[in-house]
Amino acid sequence: MRSRFLLAFQQTLIDQVDIALDEVEAGKNSHGILLVGPSGTGKTHSIDVVCERVQARPRENSISPYQPTSPVCRYSAGAKADASSTASGLLSQLGKPIRSGGRTTVQHMEADLLAALNARRVRLLVFEEFNNAMLSGTPQLRGQTARLLKNIWNMSPGQNSLSWSRPEPGRGDMRLVILVSGTEDLLKVFEIDKELGSRFSTVVQASTLDFSPPDSFKAFRGLLKNMAELEALGDFVDPNDDELAARMLLACNAHLRRLEKLLQRTATLRQRREYAQHSMKSILAKSFEQFGGAVGENPFLLDAADITKHVSRRMQLLNKKMMI
């Protein structure tokens, strides 16, 4: 596993998933975790790390070597996701795609899904960008999605008369850790639906890195260092250079996916013959232009005084928001 710099919320998520898995594997109930935050804060990266860790956990001794297993099942909701498309997408990942003429009602797919999750010994089920499913469509469709989520947590169909309140020895019960990620708007759904909210009582908040407070900018420097090293730019991008770190943060507008694109393009241009004699700032400026960075002036073409003004204005806005 690659060495990664972890933000505070990412480490919290890892710890929460580890503890929840220990409880599930000890025969306790399913555990629901919400990961919420704005786009570009590192939610996807943190899920990547969590999934790698779960995949690396030792297999259960009771599992046959001839039975394929999927410790992690990960589903990203589309713009018009609903219960039907969610169940169908998960079944496809688990090797049970819906065929023409097959059972296609939500109830039938749900029963097949629960059986597939059990057969493949899934332990971590991830729903990414699930605000698309929980906040769009008609109230009826949103209700179906919420019920599907509850029944997966219970690991029993809605019409099943068996008690879900606690796993029973000898009954073949299986429980899951379910991680749902999305924007902060997701919290409203889980707050309104008390039954659903009680199943997802652990909330991990991803926050945007910026110049203020000081710990936030310090974390950005650590992340910049790690991402630069992954792109073989460790000798090219120095996060301890105050001015350069400020330019990088302004360039990506505190959006980590933009930062990743900027560094990837910089690494590519640096290897091209026509850029062999270019300065670091020149290559970064060209990278900013090409990958479609944050709207506004190219921070790698501004002089130091202008960078100071930009940082000062941004910190004033941040401090006003913190006071509200």
Coordinates of C-alpha atoms in Angstrom, one line a residue:
M1 CA 0.0 0.0 0.0
R2 CA 1.3 3.4 -1.0
S3 CA 2.4 5.8 1.8
R4 CA -0.2 8.5 2.1
F5 CA -0.5 11.7 4.1
L6 CA -3.9 11.5 5.9
L7 CA -6.0 14.5 6.9
A8 CA -7.5 14.4 10.4
F9 CA -11.0 13.5 9.1
Q10 CA -9.5 10.7 7.0
Q11 CA -7.8 9.1 10.0
T12 CA -11.1 9.4 11.9
L13 CA -12.9 7.6 9.1
I14 CA -10.3 4.8 9.1
D15 CA -10.6 4.4 12.9
Q16 CA -14.4 4.3 12.8
V17 CA -14.5 1.7 10.0
D18 CA -11.9 -0.5 11.8
I19 CA -13.9 -0.4 15.1
A20 CA -17.2 -1.1 13.3
L21 CA -15.7 -4.0 11.4
D22 CA -14.4 -5.5 14.7
E23 CA -17.9 -5.2 16.2
V24 CA -19.6 -6.8 13.1
E25 CA -17.1 -9.6 13.0
A26 CA -17.8 -10.2 16.7
G27 CA -21.5 -10.8 15.9
K28 CA -22.8 -7.3 16.6
N29 CA -25.3 -5.4 14.5
S30 CA -24.6 -3.6 11.3
H31 CA -23.0 -0.2 11.6
G32 CA -23.8 2.9 9.4
I33 CA -21.3 5.7 8.8
L34 CA -22.0 9.0 7.0
L35 CA -19.1 10.8 5.3
V36 CA -20.2 14.3 4.4
G37 CA -18.5 17.4 3.0
P38 CA -18.1 19.7 0.0
S39 CA -16.7 18.5 -3.3
G40 CA -12.9 18.4 -3.5
T41 CA -12.2 17.9 0.3
G42 CA -10.8 14.4 -0.1
K43 CA -13.8 12.1 0.5
T44 CA -13.0 9.8 -2.4
H45 CA -9.4 9.6 -1.4
S46 CA -10.3 8.6 2.1
I47 CA -12.7 5.9 0.8
D48 CA -9.9 4.6 -1.4
V49 CA -7.7 4.1 1.7
V50 CA -10.5 2.5 3.7
C51 CA -11.3 0.0 0.9
E52 CA -7.6 -0.9 0.6
R53 CA -7.4 -1.6 4.3
V54 CA -10.5 -3.8 4.3
Q55 CA -9.3 -5.7 1.3
A56 CA -6.1 -6.5 3.2
R57 CA -7.9 -7.8 6.3
P58 CA -7.4 -11.5 6.9
R59 CA -10.0 -13.8 5.3
E60 CA -12.3 -15.8 7.5
N61 CA -11.1 -19.3 8.1
S62 CA -14.5 -20.7 7.3
I63 CA -14.6 -19.3 3.8
S64 CA -14.0 -21.9 1.1
P65 CA -11.1 -21.2 -1.2
Y66 CA -13.4 -22.0 -4.1
Q67 CA -16.0 -19.5 -3.2
P68 CA -15.3 -16.0 -4.7
T69 CA -15.5 -13.3 -2.1
S70 CA -15.9 -9.5 -2.2
P71 CA -15.0 -8.0 1.1
V72 CA -15.7 -4.5 -0.3
C73 CA -18.6 -3.5 -2.6
R74 CA -18.5 0.1 -3.8
Y75 CA -21.3 1.9 -5.7
S76 CA -21.3 5.4 -7.0
A77 CA -24.8 6.9 -7.5
G78 CA -25.6 8.6 -10.8
A79 CA -27.4 11.8 -11.2
K80 CA -30.8 10.0 -11.4
A81 CA -30.1 7.1 -9.1
D82 CA -33.0 5.4 -7.3
A83 CA -33.6 2.2 -5.4
S84 CA -34.0 0.1 -8.6
S85 CA -30.8 1.4 -10.3
T86 CA -28.9 1.1 -7.0
A87 CA -29.9 -2.6 -6.5
S88 CA -29.3 -3.4 -10.1
G89 CA -25.8 -1.8 -10.0
L90 CA -24.8 -3.6 -6.9
L91 CA -26.0 -6.9 -8.3
S92 CA -23.9 -6.4 -11.4
Q93 CA -20.8 -5.8 -9.2
L94 CA -21.5 -9.0 -7.3
G95 CA -21.8 -11.1 -10.4
K96 CA -25.6 -11.3 -10.5
P97 CA -26.5 -8.8 -13.4
I98 CA -30.2 -8.4 -14.2
R99 CA -30.9 -10.3 -17.4
S100 CA -33.6 -9.6 -19.9
G101 CA -36.9 -11.1 -18.7
G102 CA -35.5 -11.5 -15.1
R103 CA -37.0 -10.3 -11.9
T104 CA -36.9 -6.5 -12.0
T105 CA -39.1 -5.2 -9.2
V106 CA -37.4 -3.5 -6.4
Q107 CA -38.6 -6.1 -3.9
H108 CA -37.3 -9.0 -6.0
M109 CA -34.0 -7.3 -6.7
E110 CA -33.6 -6.5 -3.0
A111 CA -34.0 -10.1 -2.0
D112 CA -31.5 -11.2 -4.6
L113 CA -29.1 -8.4 -3.5
L114 CA -29.2 -9.5 0.2
A115 CA -28.5 -13.1 -0.8
A116 CA -25.6 -11.9 -3.1
L117 CA -24.1 -9.8 -0.3
N118 CA -24.2 -12.8 2.0
A119 CA -22.8 -15.3 -0.5
R120 CA -19.9 -13.0 -1.5
R121 CA -19.2 -12.3 2.2
V122 CA -19.2 -8.5 1.8
R123 CA -18.1 -6.7 4.9
L124 CA -17.9 -3.1 3.8
L125 CA -20.6 -1.6 1.5
V126 CA -19.9 1.9 0.2
F127 CA -22.4 4.3 -1.4
E128 CA -20.7 7.3 -2.9
E129 CA -22.3 10.6 -3.9
F130 CA -25.5 9.2 -2.4
N131 CA -27.1 12.6 -2.2
N132 CA -28.0 11.9 -5.9
A133 CA -30.3 9.0 -4.7
M134 CA -31.5 10.5 -1.4
L135 CA -32.3 14.0 -2.6
S136 CA -33.6 13.6 -6.1
G137 CA -36.7 12.2 -7.7
T138 CA -40.2 11.9 -6.2
P139 CA -40.9 11.4 -2.5
Q140 CA -42.0 7.8 -3.4
L141 CA -38.7 7.1 -5.1
R142 CA -36.7 8.6 -2.3
G143 CA -38.7 6.5 0.2
Q144 CA -37.9 3.3 -1.7
T145 CA -34.2 4.2 -1.6
A146 CA -34.4 4.8 2.2
R147 CA -36.2 1.5 2.7
L148 CA -33.6 -0.3 0.6
L149 CA -30.8 1.2 2.8
K150 CA -32.6 0.2 6.0
N151 CA -33.2 -3.4 4.8
I152 CA -29.5 -3.8 3.8
W153 CA -28.6 -2.6 7.2
N154 CA -31.0 -5.1 8.7
M155 CA -29.8 -7.8 6.1
S156 CA -33.4 -9.0 5.9
P157 CA -36.1 -8.1 3.4
G158 CA -38.8 -5.7 4.6
Q159 CA -41.4 -8.4 4.7
N160 CA -39.3 -10.8 6.7
S161 CA -40.8 -11.6 10.1
L162 CA -37.5 -12.5 11.7
S163 CA -36.2 -10.0 14.3
W164 CA -33.4 -7.8 13.0
S165 CA -32.7 -6.2 16.3
R166 CA -29.8 -8.5 17.0
P167 CA -28.0 -11.3 15.1
E168 CA -29.0 -14.8 16.3
P169 CA -26.4 -17.6 16.5
G170 CA -27.1 -20.5 14.2
R171 CA -29.5 -18.5 12.0
G172 CA -26.9 -17.6 9.4
D173 CA -27.2 -13.9 10.1
M174 CA -24.6 -11.5 8.6
R175 CA -24.1 -7.9 9.2
L176 CA -22.3 -5.1 7.4
V177 CA -20.5 -1.8 7.8
I178 CA -22.2 0.6 5.4
L179 CA -20.5 3.8 4.4
V180 CA -22.5 6.5 2.7
S181 CA -20.8 9.6 1.4
G182 CA -22.2 12.8 -0.1
T183 CA -22.7 16.5 0.4
E184 CA -23.8 17.9 3.7
D185 CA -27.4 18.0 2.4
L186 CA -27.5 14.3 3.1
L187 CA -27.6 15.0 6.9
K188 CA -31.1 16.5 6.4
V189 CA -32.5 13.2 5.1
F190 CA -31.1 11.2 8.0
E191 CA -32.2 13.8 10.6
I192 CA -35.8 13.7 9.3
D193 CA -36.0 9.9 9.0
K194 CA -35.3 9.0 12.6
E195 CA -35.4 5.3 11.9
L196 CA -32.8 5.7 9.2
G197 CA -30.7 8.1 11.2
S198 CA -30.5 5.7 14.2
R199 CA -28.7 3.2 11.9
F200 CA -26.2 5.9 10.7
S201 CA -25.3 7.5 14.0
T202 CA -21.6 8.0 13.2
V203 CA -21.0 11.1 11.1
V204 CA -17.5 12.1 9.8
Q205 CA -17.2 15.6 8.5
A206 CA -14.8 16.5 5.7
S207 CA -13.8 20.1 5.7
T208 CA -12.2 22.3 3.1
L209 CA -8.5 23.1 3.6
D210 CA -7.6 26.8 3.4
F211 CA -5.2 29.5 4.7
S212 CA -7.1 29.8 8.0
P213 CA -7.0 28.4 10.7
P214 CA -3.2 27.8 10.7
D215 CA -3.7 24.0 11.2
S216 CA -5.7 23.9 8.0
F217 CA -2.9 25.4 5.9
K218 CA -0.4 23.2 7.7
A219 CA -2.4 20.2 6.6
F220 CA -2.5 21.5 3.0
R221 CA 1.3 21.7 3.0
G222 CA 1.5 18.0 4.2
L223 CA -0.9 16.9 1.6
L224 CA 0.9 18.9 -1.1
K225 CA 4.2 17.3 -0.2
N226 CA 2.7 13.8 -0.4
M227 CA 0.9 14.4 -3.7
A228 CA 4.0 16.0 -5.2
E229 CA 6.1 12.9 -4.2
L230 CA 3.6 10.6 -5.7
E231 CA 4.0 12.4 -9.0
A232 CA 7.9 12.4 -8.7
L233 CA 7.9 16.1 -8.1
G234 CA 9.4 16.0 -4.6
D235 CA 12.5 17.8 -5.8
F236 CA 10.4 20.3 -7.8
V237 CA 7.6 21.4 -5.5
D238 CA 8.6 22.5 -2.0
P239 CA 5.6 22.8 0.3
N240 CA 7.8 24.6 2.9
D241 CA 8.1 27.5 0.5
D242 CA 5.4 29.9 1.8
E243 CA 4.9 31.7 -1.4
L244 CA 4.8 28.5 -3.6
A245 CA 2.3 26.8 -1.2
A246 CA 0.1 29.9 -1.3
R247 CA 0.2 29.9 -5.1
M248 CA -0.7 26.2 -5.2
L249 CA -3.7 26.7 -2.8
L250 CA -5.0 29.7 -4.9
A251 CA -4.5 27.7 -8.1
C252 CA -6.7 24.8 -7.0
N253 CA -9.1 27.0 -5.0
A254 CA -8.8 24.5 -2.1
H255 CA -10.2 21.8 -4.3
L256 CA -8.0 18.7 -4.0
R257 CA -9.0 17.1 -7.3
R258 CA -7.9 20.2 -9.1
L259 CA -4.6 20.1 -7.1
E260 CA -4.1 16.5 -8.3
K261 CA -4.7 17.5 -11.9
L262 CA -2.3 20.4 -11.6
L263 CA 0.5 18.2 -10.3
Q264 CA -0.2 15.5 -12.9
R265 CA 0.0 17.9 -15.7
T266 CA 3.1 19.5 -14.2
A267 CA 4.8 16.1 -14.1
T268 CA 3.9 15.4 -17.7
L269 CA 5.2 18.8 -19.0
R270 CA 8.4 18.5 -17.0
Q271 CA 9.3 15.4 -19.0
R272 CA 8.7 17.0 -22.4
R273 CA 11.8 18.2 -24.3
E274 CA 10.3 21.6 -25.1
Y275 CA 10.1 22.4 -21.4
A276 CA 13.5 21.2 -20.4
Q277 CA 14.9 24.7 -19.9
H278 CA 11.7 26.2 -18.3
S279 CA 11.6 27.3 -14.7
M280 CA 9.3 25.7 -12.1
K281 CA 7.0 28.7 -12.1
S282 CA 6.8 28.7 -15.9
I283 CA 5.8 25.0 -16.0
L284 CA 3.3 25.4 -13.2
A285 CA 1.8 28.4 -15.1
K286 CA 1.4 26.4 -18.3
S287 CA -0.1 23.5 -16.3
F288 CA -2.6 25.8 -14.7
E289 CA -3.7 27.1 -18.2
Q290 CA -4.0 23.6 -19.7
F291 CA -5.8 21.6 -17.1
G292 CA -8.5 24.2 -16.5
G293 CA -7.7 25.4 -13.0
A294 CA -9.8 27.5 -10.8
V295 CA -11.5 30.5 -12.5
G296 CA -9.5 33.7 -12.1
E297 CA -5.9 35.0 -12.6
N298 CA -3.1 32.5 -13.1
P299 CA -1.4 32.6 -9.6
F300 CA 1.9 31.5 -11.1
L301 CA 2.1 34.7 -13.2
L302 CA 1.4 37.1 -10.4
D303 CA 4.2 38.8 -8.5
A304 CA 4.8 38.2 -4.8
A305 CA 3.0 41.4 -3.7
D306 CA -0.2 40.4 -5.6
I307 CA -0.1 36.9 -4.0
T308 CA 0.1 38.5 -0.6
K309 CA -2.9 40.7 -1.4
H310 CA -4.9 37.6 -2.6
V311 CA -4.0 35.6 0.6
S312 CA -4.9 38.6 2.8
R313 CA -8.3 39.0 1.2
R314 CA -9.1 35.3 1.3
M315 CA -8.2 35.2 5.0
Q316 CA -10.4 38.1 5.8
L317 CA -13.4 36.3 4.1
L318 CA -12.6 33.1 6.0
N319 CA -12.5 34.9 9.3
K320 CA -15.8 36.6 8.6
K321 CA -17.4 33.2 7.9
M322 CA -16.0 31.7 11.1
M323 CA -17.6 34.6 13.1
I324 CA -21.0 34.1 11.6

